[in-house]
Amino acid sequence: ARSTSATDSEDALKMQKAVKSYVDTRDITAYARRKSTLPEPEEGDNIDVSAFLNRDGSVISVVTPEMLSADNVQYLYQELGCKTAVGMPFKDIATSDSILLRTVPPSSDTAARTALRRLIEVSMGVIVPASELEKDPIPNAVALMTLEEAIAKNGELPEGAIRLAVTVDGTEDDDAIKKVKNLDPAMVLLCPDPEISSLYGSRRVFEILKAEDISTPVIHHFKTDTEDNNELALQIGTKVGSLLTDGNGDGILVEPAVPLAGPFNVEFLRRTSFSLLQGCRMRNTKTEFVSCPSCGRTLFDLQETTAKIQEATGHLPGVTVAVMGCIVNGPGEMADADFGYVGTVPGKVDLYYGKEVVKKAIPNDDAVGALVDLIKEYGMWKDLPEEQEVLVPV
């Protein structure tokens, strides 16, 4: 009997060979992120379209009409990461930049249409298939077409739409992908065909865009049918994270097979997406933590201590905290952390600013508080925002 690994290897090779030929010009000895251009304002716009995406990396969330109902919309705002005031949504540091709406609520559904209008007014892009907009327009929407459809229509938008987004699956020929330049969409959603290698197929697309000097933002559109959060993290880390760390890609859209009935709600996918961007050194929306793997020299419970530090300092985007179990390798493993929490002798820790020890022999029970004081001393502390009422869907 053939081994599973052998079969998987053959399948992977088959998918790799299914990718049209291209020349890989990546320099694997240096990192350079692809430069893209955010959607630019045009005469007549009454919405800031540049905020439909973020220059440091974008997150797009899948939304259904049911989520926009009068009973559920406040919950949806919360799941999207919006702050709210008197029921009105506002973007925050980790709010979804745009949403994808596969089907639209009818124009007769006043509550749902009002919710969409309020999201658009705070510069959240609402991406809808052009075929849906042709049946029931949404003012200031982004019309989504396959590249083939967009070429056939010469990029003509349906009524109400103000920008174009195109889907590319990597099976298109070179000439078709080159036409993205003249179509000038606000973004490309890159969703590789399941019959080809997602890695090599995506790299080919980026090579063509590079050769043609096309700076359209490219969002990795990842579809999944897994119901396990660890498996999802593994999937997007390998299939999308590998491309983002190549420097290729401007964000992520995770679309579950069943958006409403599946195990992953909008908030979970949003948080997971932002974590991926931060892990790929793109967009910081929370504190970065560095920890040693733990060994026999570790002088405190690493998991318990890290959890306490995360609870106290996890709301500081742009700050990096290293938690190291011992003095032997700790300072060297802290890399470029802003602050270090390092075990020195049983029951005591040293605190670092950069690679310099600034507080020594602090009892474990006092060390987390001392770390907070140190962050404040160096002007990198922010108070926790006031908690909003946690809502639950009806």
XYZ file of C-alpha atoms in Angstrom:
394
model
C 0.000 0.000 0.000
C 1.204 3.495 -0.799
C 1.908 5.772 2.152
C -0.217 8.848 2.708
C 2.878 11.086 2.590
C 3.879 9.679 -0.818
C 0.388 10.301 -2.199
C 0.336 13.829 -0.767
C 3.725 14.547 -2.349
C 2.514 13.351 -5.733
C -0.640 15.448 -5.468
C 1.417 18.510 -4.501
C 3.740 17.974 -7.458
C 0.765 17.594 -9.792
C -0.728 20.870 -8.536
C 2.621 22.605 -8.898
C 2.948 21.423 -12.500
C -0.581 22.672 -13.211
C 0.640 26.247 -12.682
C 1.463 28.054 -15.931
C 5.194 28.670 -16.373
C 6.794 31.791 -14.948
C 10.219 33.051 -13.886
C 10.762 33.398 -10.135
C 12.733 36.613 -9.564
C 12.526 36.690 -5.767
C 15.713 37.508 -3.887
C 15.609 35.026 -1.024
C 18.557 36.736 0.688
C 16.659 39.973 1.267
C 13.157 40.989 2.299
C 11.287 43.643 0.369
C 7.564 44.131 0.571
C 5.732 44.720 -2.685
C 4.686 48.361 -2.992
C 0.998 48.831 -3.660
C -1.191 51.895 -4.083
C -4.314 52.350 -1.977
C -7.534 53.285 -3.793
C -7.293 56.966 -4.661
C -10.085 59.548 -4.408
C -11.785 60.655 -7.583
C -13.900 63.659 -8.398
C -17.445 63.152 -7.160
C -16.530 60.738 -4.347
C -18.338 61.432 -1.097
C -16.614 58.553 0.699
C -12.944 58.182 1.655
C -12.187 55.152 -0.514
C -8.533 55.102 0.541
C -9.679 53.778 3.942
C -11.280 50.709 2.331
C -7.803 49.200 2.784
C -4.884 49.856 5.133
C -1.338 50.558 3.981
C 0.112 48.192 6.619
C -2.158 45.279 5.731
C -5.903 44.887 5.425
C -8.527 42.593 6.916
C -11.776 41.940 5.061
C -14.624 40.114 6.793
C -17.467 38.075 5.310
C -20.916 39.284 6.342
C -24.402 37.941 5.587
C -27.678 39.889 5.280
C -28.971 38.222 8.456
C -26.172 39.880 10.432
C -27.448 43.297 9.320
C -30.919 42.852 10.797
C -32.156 45.348 13.372
C -31.816 42.703 16.101
C -28.238 41.737 15.211
C -26.529 44.786 13.760
C -25.129 46.135 17.058
C -23.594 42.725 17.647
C -22.154 42.808 14.126
C -20.540 46.209 14.726
C -18.866 44.705 17.773
C -17.720 41.619 15.857
C -16.200 43.829 13.166
C -14.169 45.593 15.855
C -16.055 48.888 15.661
C -16.399 51.284 18.523
C -19.940 52.569 18.884
C -21.474 55.778 20.170
C -25.241 56.086 20.486
C -25.517 53.029 18.253
C -23.318 54.440 15.474
C -20.204 52.507 14.401
C -16.709 53.973 14.154
C -13.473 52.383 13.042
C -10.875 51.526 15.678
C -7.305 50.210 15.557
C -8.347 46.618 14.769
C -11.597 47.119 12.861
C -12.181 45.208 9.646
C -11.263 47.508 6.782
C -13.956 46.220 4.409
C -16.641 43.552 4.270
C -17.658 41.036 1.607
C -21.396 40.603 1.164
C -22.256 37.709 -1.162
C -25.959 38.546 -1.250
C -27.591 41.873 -0.487
C -30.542 42.682 1.726
C -33.414 44.010 -0.403
C -33.741 47.761 -0.653
C -37.060 47.346 1.175
C -35.143 46.168 4.276
C -34.635 49.612 5.744
C -32.753 48.468 8.853
C -30.173 46.437 6.921
C -29.676 49.154 4.295
C -29.214 51.730 7.056
C -26.575 49.525 8.678
C -24.686 49.287 5.387
C -24.901 53.027 4.858
C -23.485 53.660 8.327
C -20.560 51.321 7.693
C -19.831 52.973 4.343
C -19.995 56.415 5.959
C -17.075 55.455 8.236
C -15.136 54.339 5.142
C -15.666 50.612 5.447
C -15.727 49.161 1.958
C -18.750 47.040 1.098
C -17.743 44.536 -1.592
C -20.642 42.908 -3.432
C -20.771 40.733 -6.576
C -21.659 42.935 -9.542
C -24.490 40.551 -10.462
C -26.146 41.277 -7.102
C -25.726 45.035 -7.487
C -27.300 44.901 -10.938
C -30.440 43.438 -9.358
C -30.553 45.747 -6.333
C -27.962 48.564 -6.198
C -26.155 49.682 -3.041
C -24.860 53.262 -3.187
C -21.059 53.552 -2.877
C -20.470 49.797 -2.999
C -17.445 48.055 -4.519
C -18.501 45.809 -7.413
C -16.808 42.404 -7.449
C -16.221 40.624 -10.757
C -14.000 37.818 -11.942
C -11.157 39.104 -14.074
C -12.804 37.524 -17.117
C -16.088 39.356 -16.420
C -14.320 42.652 -15.822
C -12.437 42.368 -19.116
C -15.636 41.514 -21.002
C -17.421 44.535 -19.492
C -14.344 46.747 -19.834
C -14.635 47.474 -16.126
C -18.067 49.102 -16.434
C -19.649 49.372 -13.008
C -23.273 48.640 -12.118
C -25.499 51.416 -10.839
C -24.416 52.805 -7.466
C -20.983 51.171 -7.365
C -17.997 53.534 -7.079
C -15.089 51.115 -7.431
C -14.222 47.750 -8.972
C -12.654 44.695 -7.315
C -11.571 41.704 -9.372
C -11.077 38.068 -8.443
C -8.039 36.255 -9.844
C -7.607 32.485 -9.434
C -4.178 31.969 -11.007
C -5.397 29.982 -14.028
C -5.702 33.102 -16.207
C -3.167 33.562 -18.978
C -0.507 36.245 -18.724
C -2.264 38.665 -21.082
C -5.449 38.568 -19.023
C -3.604 39.319 -15.765
C -1.761 42.184 -17.468
C -5.142 43.811 -18.180
C -5.541 44.513 -14.459
C -3.462 47.628 -15.104
C -6.008 49.246 -17.432
C -9.001 48.066 -15.413
C -7.510 49.859 -12.384
C -9.554 48.058 -9.698
C -9.456 49.148 -6.073
C -8.156 45.698 -5.186
C -7.536 42.197 -6.466
C -8.879 39.256 -4.466
C -6.423 36.431 -5.110
C -8.176 33.085 -4.606
C -6.123 30.291 -6.260
C -8.015 27.562 -8.087
C -8.006 24.381 -5.949
C -6.535 22.416 -8.865
C -3.269 24.372 -8.798
C -0.635 25.004 -6.138
C -1.757 28.051 -4.168
C 1.855 28.989 -3.418
C 3.246 28.724 -6.935
C 0.069 29.971 -8.570
C 0.113 33.073 -6.383
C 3.814 33.683 -6.961
C 3.189 33.582 -10.695
C 0.487 36.251 -10.397
C 2.783 38.482 -8.352
C 5.604 38.040 -10.868
C 3.317 39.228 -13.673
C 2.133 42.216 -11.629
C 5.741 43.072 -10.842
C 6.869 42.831 -14.468
C 3.996 45.072 -15.581
C 4.500 47.583 -12.753
C 0.951 47.000 -11.495
C 0.583 48.345 -7.954
C -3.019 47.315 -7.304
C -3.413 45.991 -3.719
C -3.785 42.204 -3.603
C -5.831 40.608 -0.847
C -5.346 36.896 -0.210
C -8.830 35.369 -0.321
C -8.666 32.117 1.614
C -11.649 29.762 1.615
C -11.824 27.052 4.258
C -14.176 24.267 5.288
C -12.321 23.256 8.447
C -14.154 23.442 11.766
C -11.011 23.304 13.905
C -9.383 26.577 14.951
C -5.896 25.035 15.191
C -6.236 23.625 11.680
C -7.378 27.026 10.419
C -4.347 28.711 11.975
C -2.101 26.117 10.320
C -3.816 26.560 6.947
C -3.594 30.341 6.763
C -0.116 30.364 8.269
C 1.271 28.072 5.580
C -0.819 29.104 2.578
C -1.114 32.846 3.197
C 1.597 33.600 5.732
C 4.265 32.135 3.452
C 3.283 34.602 0.727
C 3.035 37.588 3.069
C 6.532 36.849 4.390
C 7.681 36.797 0.758
C 6.516 40.419 0.760
C 3.617 39.564 -1.535
C 0.133 40.580 -0.512
C -1.688 43.441 1.143
C -4.108 41.644 3.433
C -6.356 38.688 4.026
C -9.976 37.657 3.636
C -10.950 34.366 5.276
C -14.232 32.964 3.996
C -15.653 29.950 5.839
C -17.763 27.464 3.911
C -20.813 28.307 6.039
C -20.462 31.867 7.438
C -23.474 31.697 9.751
C -23.669 28.068 10.857
C -19.933 27.311 11.085
C -17.812 27.387 14.252
C -16.013 30.629 13.384
C -17.829 33.895 13.950
C -16.865 37.222 12.393
C -14.910 38.325 15.455
C -12.812 35.148 15.634
C -11.856 35.372 11.966
C -11.107 39.081 12.279
C -8.836 38.559 15.279
C -7.128 35.598 13.614
C -6.535 37.651 10.483
C -5.031 40.553 12.406
C -2.812 38.116 14.317
C -1.533 36.750 11.000
C -0.702 40.244 9.738
C 1.158 41.042 12.944
C 2.976 37.707 12.857
C 4.120 38.575 9.318
C 5.492 41.904 10.581
C 2.906 43.976 8.768
C 0.232 45.606 10.917
C 0.548 45.909 14.683
C -2.764 45.991 16.536
C -1.691 44.558 19.907
C 1.364 43.971 22.066
C 3.984 41.645 20.616
C 5.200 38.927 22.986
C 8.437 36.949 22.679
C 8.950 33.932 24.899
C 11.580 31.250 25.311
C 10.409 27.641 24.788
C 11.085 26.756 28.456
C 13.622 24.235 29.726
C 15.029 22.854 32.969
C 16.604 26.219 33.814
C 13.280 28.095 33.741
C 12.800 29.795 37.108
C 9.038 30.386 37.037
C 5.903 28.962 35.472
C 6.375 30.358 31.976
C 2.809 29.859 30.722
C 1.155 31.229 33.844
C 3.484 34.227 34.027
C 3.151 35.016 30.320
C -0.643 34.899 30.661
C -0.494 37.423 33.529
C 1.788 39.720 31.553
C -0.472 39.467 28.493
C -3.506 40.341 30.595
C -1.766 43.411 32.029
C -0.001 44.685 28.889
C -1.729 43.109 25.883
C -3.377 46.352 24.746
C -0.208 48.190 23.664
C 0.251 47.968 19.886
C 3.818 48.704 18.851
C 5.300 47.465 22.144
C 7.263 44.191 22.334
C 7.678 42.350 25.632
C 10.043 39.380 26.016
C 9.393 36.799 28.727
C 12.483 34.669 29.396
C 12.745 31.904 31.969
C 16.439 32.282 32.855
C 19.472 34.555 32.603
C 21.528 32.057 30.582
C 19.981 32.609 27.166
C 17.276 35.140 28.005
C 18.999 38.424 27.068
C 20.267 36.984 23.792
C 16.874 35.555 22.822
C 15.022 38.792 23.530
C 16.085 40.055 20.093
C 14.744 43.594 19.621
C 12.144 43.552 22.397
C 11.368 46.869 24.053
C 11.062 45.322 27.498
C 12.324 42.086 29.028
C 11.121 39.993 31.968
C 13.905 37.554 32.852
C 14.224 34.992 35.647
C 17.508 35.357 37.544
C 17.254 33.397 40.805
C 14.354 31.342 42.180
C 11.492 33.666 43.064
C 12.990 36.799 41.495
C 13.276 38.428 38.068
C 15.188 41.231 36.372
C 13.504 43.756 34.103
C 15.158 45.066 30.966
C 14.692 48.067 28.726
C 16.116 46.918 25.417
C 19.207 44.923 26.353
C 19.916 46.924 29.512
C 18.983 45.691 32.991
C 17.105 48.506 34.719
C 15.491 46.746 37.695
C 17.014 43.796 39.514
C 15.879 41.021 41.832
C 12.178 41.874 41.888
C 10.019 39.309 43.724
C 7.793 37.343 41.350
C 4.623 38.575 43.046
C 5.587 42.203 42.344
C 7.229 41.785 38.955
C 4.211 42.227 36.654
C 3.280 45.483 38.390
C 6.898 46.616 38.182
C 6.888 45.854 34.452
C 3.803 48.036 33.985
C 5.520 50.838 35.920
C 8.607 50.481 33.709
C 6.543 50.752 30.528
C 4.936 53.889 31.950
C 8.351 55.290 32.883
C 9.486 55.043 29.257
C 6.324 56.674 27.924
C 4.950 53.616 26.124
C 1.916 52.944 28.319
C -1.711 53.573 27.379
C -4.638 53.058 29.686
C -7.078 50.346 28.772
C -10.051 51.741 26.825
C -13.376 51.629 28.592
C -15.102 48.318 28.007
C -18.214 48.441 25.873
C -21.198 46.365 26.821
C -20.788 42.881 25.403
C -23.753 42.092 23.202
C -25.078 38.710 22.086
C -26.957 37.993 18.873
C -30.665 37.336 18.929
